[in-house]
């Protein structure tokens, strides 16, 4: 999944219609109106009326999803998106994906492999990982590692919002996501 598609997955909320844009945006923890209508069908006592309610609500959800007004992703896609966006400063990310558990609920590190590494004009390393993420060395420490595609890479959160990268058995260097 590329960073572009990962950012596109962040649009998990309903696209605003002209009427909805005029109103205040609901909080990300609220359910969309279409989902509320579907859930309200459970309260209908008459079987025939309840079925008609479910059919109408399901048709509205299906139409909204087909027209791109509603994007639905499962927990696995949420976890993958969070891994892809690891290292970006996105304060709304926890609110968007909620605290619904899952393996990526408290993502403190990622492990992947090196695709390529090169030095920039300042003599610092720029790393491209197998998932397409690009990280740039921000400290001036000397780094010795096997610059080969497929080398194991671990990026972990460090203090004060910074990140440390280890390639193979190398020492950790401070990096920033680009």
XYZ file of C-alpha atoms in Angstrom:
178
model
C 0.000 0.000 0.000
C 1.548 3.340 -1.031
C 1.507 6.444 1.125
C -1.023 7.967 -1.279
C -3.405 5.037 -0.875
C -2.779 5.053 2.872
C -3.726 8.701 3.046
C -6.766 7.941 0.890
C -7.780 5.331 3.448
C -7.877 8.119 5.999
C -11.051 9.359 4.292
C -13.070 6.747 6.141
C -15.704 9.315 6.937
C -18.621 10.333 4.733
C -17.828 12.845 2.020
C -19.757 16.009 2.872
C -22.757 16.831 0.723
C -23.600 20.490 0.118
C -26.226 20.285 2.898
C -23.831 18.610 5.321
C -21.083 21.114 4.577
C -23.365 23.879 5.806
C -23.760 22.102 9.145
C -21.015 21.637 11.719
C -18.938 18.524 11.120
C -19.856 15.662 13.484
C -17.152 14.231 15.692
C -15.314 11.226 14.317
C -16.683 9.051 17.104
C -20.299 9.507 15.941
C -21.852 7.051 13.543
C -22.934 8.297 10.110
C -26.660 8.972 9.729
C -27.064 6.059 7.299
C -25.657 3.622 9.850
C -27.897 5.065 12.564
C -30.928 4.477 10.307
C -29.858 0.853 9.820
C -29.435 0.338 13.577
C -32.814 1.973 14.251
C -34.505 -0.731 12.179
C -33.949 -3.179 15.066
C -36.503 -1.292 17.123
C -39.338 -1.788 14.583
C -41.737 -4.356 16.070
C -43.664 -5.447 12.961
C -41.675 -8.022 10.962
C -42.762 -6.702 7.560
C -42.046 -3.093 8.502
C -38.663 -4.083 10.024
C -37.687 -5.915 6.826
C -38.708 -2.905 4.722
C -36.671 -0.657 7.041
C -33.592 -2.901 6.727
C -33.988 -3.138 2.938
C -34.181 0.650 2.594
C -31.252 1.302 4.921
C -29.091 -1.379 3.281
C -29.868 0.027 -0.173
C -28.885 3.523 0.983
C -25.581 2.224 2.423
C -24.842 0.262 -0.751
C -25.561 3.274 -2.959
C -23.414 5.576 -0.815
C -20.524 3.109 -0.898
C -20.763 2.624 -4.685
C -20.853 6.396 -5.281
C -17.828 6.958 -3.046
C -19.731 8.907 -0.396
C -18.941 6.254 2.201
C -15.679 4.352 2.506
C -15.620 1.196 4.597
C -12.376 -0.455 5.697
C -11.837 -3.393 8.017
C -9.521 -3.592 11.053
C -6.743 -5.222 8.995
C -6.769 -2.256 6.594
C -6.733 0.171 9.531
C -3.708 -1.605 11.011
C -1.924 -1.639 7.649
C -2.637 2.068 7.161
C -1.272 2.874 10.615
C 1.906 0.920 9.810
C 2.247 2.756 6.483
C 1.839 6.145 8.175
C 4.180 5.363 11.081
C 6.483 8.328 11.575
C 4.198 11.021 10.212
C 2.919 13.580 12.687
C -0.831 13.152 12.309
C -2.588 14.224 15.501
C -6.073 13.208 14.260
C -4.988 9.624 13.520
C -5.875 8.101 16.924
C -9.288 9.791 16.849
C -9.958 8.610 13.312
C -9.139 4.980 14.006
C -10.469 5.015 17.554
C -9.234 2.917 20.410
C -10.883 -0.230 19.129
C -7.956 -2.453 19.942
C -6.218 -4.461 17.285
C -2.546 -5.167 16.986
C -1.588 -1.634 15.938
C -3.403 0.148 18.766
C -0.117 1.259 20.378
C 2.332 1.084 17.487
C 5.774 1.922 18.878
C 7.968 0.393 16.169
C 7.907 -1.105 12.701
C 10.082 -3.826 11.269
C 10.609 -4.116 7.544
C 13.495 -4.391 5.086
C 15.733 -1.943 3.298
C 15.008 -1.287 -0.357
C 17.837 1.206 -0.922
C 19.984 3.763 0.877
C 22.005 6.679 -0.433
C 23.738 9.748 0.924
C 22.318 13.211 0.355
C 24.327 16.376 -0.345
C 24.933 16.843 3.398
C 26.495 13.387 3.705
C 23.539 11.987 5.653
C 21.696 8.833 4.722
C 18.307 8.671 3.028
C 16.621 5.275 3.387
C 13.820 3.829 1.293
C 12.143 0.874 2.948
C 10.307 -2.046 1.386
C 6.937 -0.472 2.187
C 7.876 2.629 0.168
C 8.499 4.852 3.200
C 11.425 7.258 2.979
C 13.352 8.172 6.113
C 16.178 10.713 6.367
C 19.004 10.633 8.915
C 18.866 13.798 11.015
C 21.819 13.298 13.334
C 25.454 13.478 12.261
C 26.506 10.108 13.636
C 28.557 7.769 11.475
C 26.583 4.749 10.380
C 28.110 1.458 9.272
C 25.716 -1.101 7.830
C 25.296 -3.514 4.940
C 23.778 -1.335 2.237
C 21.977 -4.194 0.521
C 18.310 -4.538 -0.381
C 16.618 -6.915 2.032
C 18.578 -5.921 5.149
C 16.373 -5.976 8.264
C 15.296 -2.515 9.433
C 13.646 -1.485 12.680
C 12.299 2.024 13.279
C 11.126 2.796 16.793
C 9.721 5.785 18.594
C 12.218 7.601 20.780
C 11.914 10.502 23.181
C 10.243 13.811 22.372
C 8.576 12.551 19.201
C 11.752 11.446 17.466
C 12.516 8.090 15.813
C 15.536 5.792 15.846
C 16.455 3.404 13.014
C 18.564 0.276 13.241
C 19.671 -1.570 10.111
C 20.794 -5.133 10.753
C 23.221 -5.033 13.676
C 24.164 -1.374 13.197
C 23.912 1.236 15.902
C 20.735 3.292 15.932
C 20.594 6.656 14.181
C 17.983 9.373 14.563
C 15.699 9.645 11.529
C 12.668 11.606 10.297
C 9.965 10.385 7.926
C 9.743 12.217 4.608
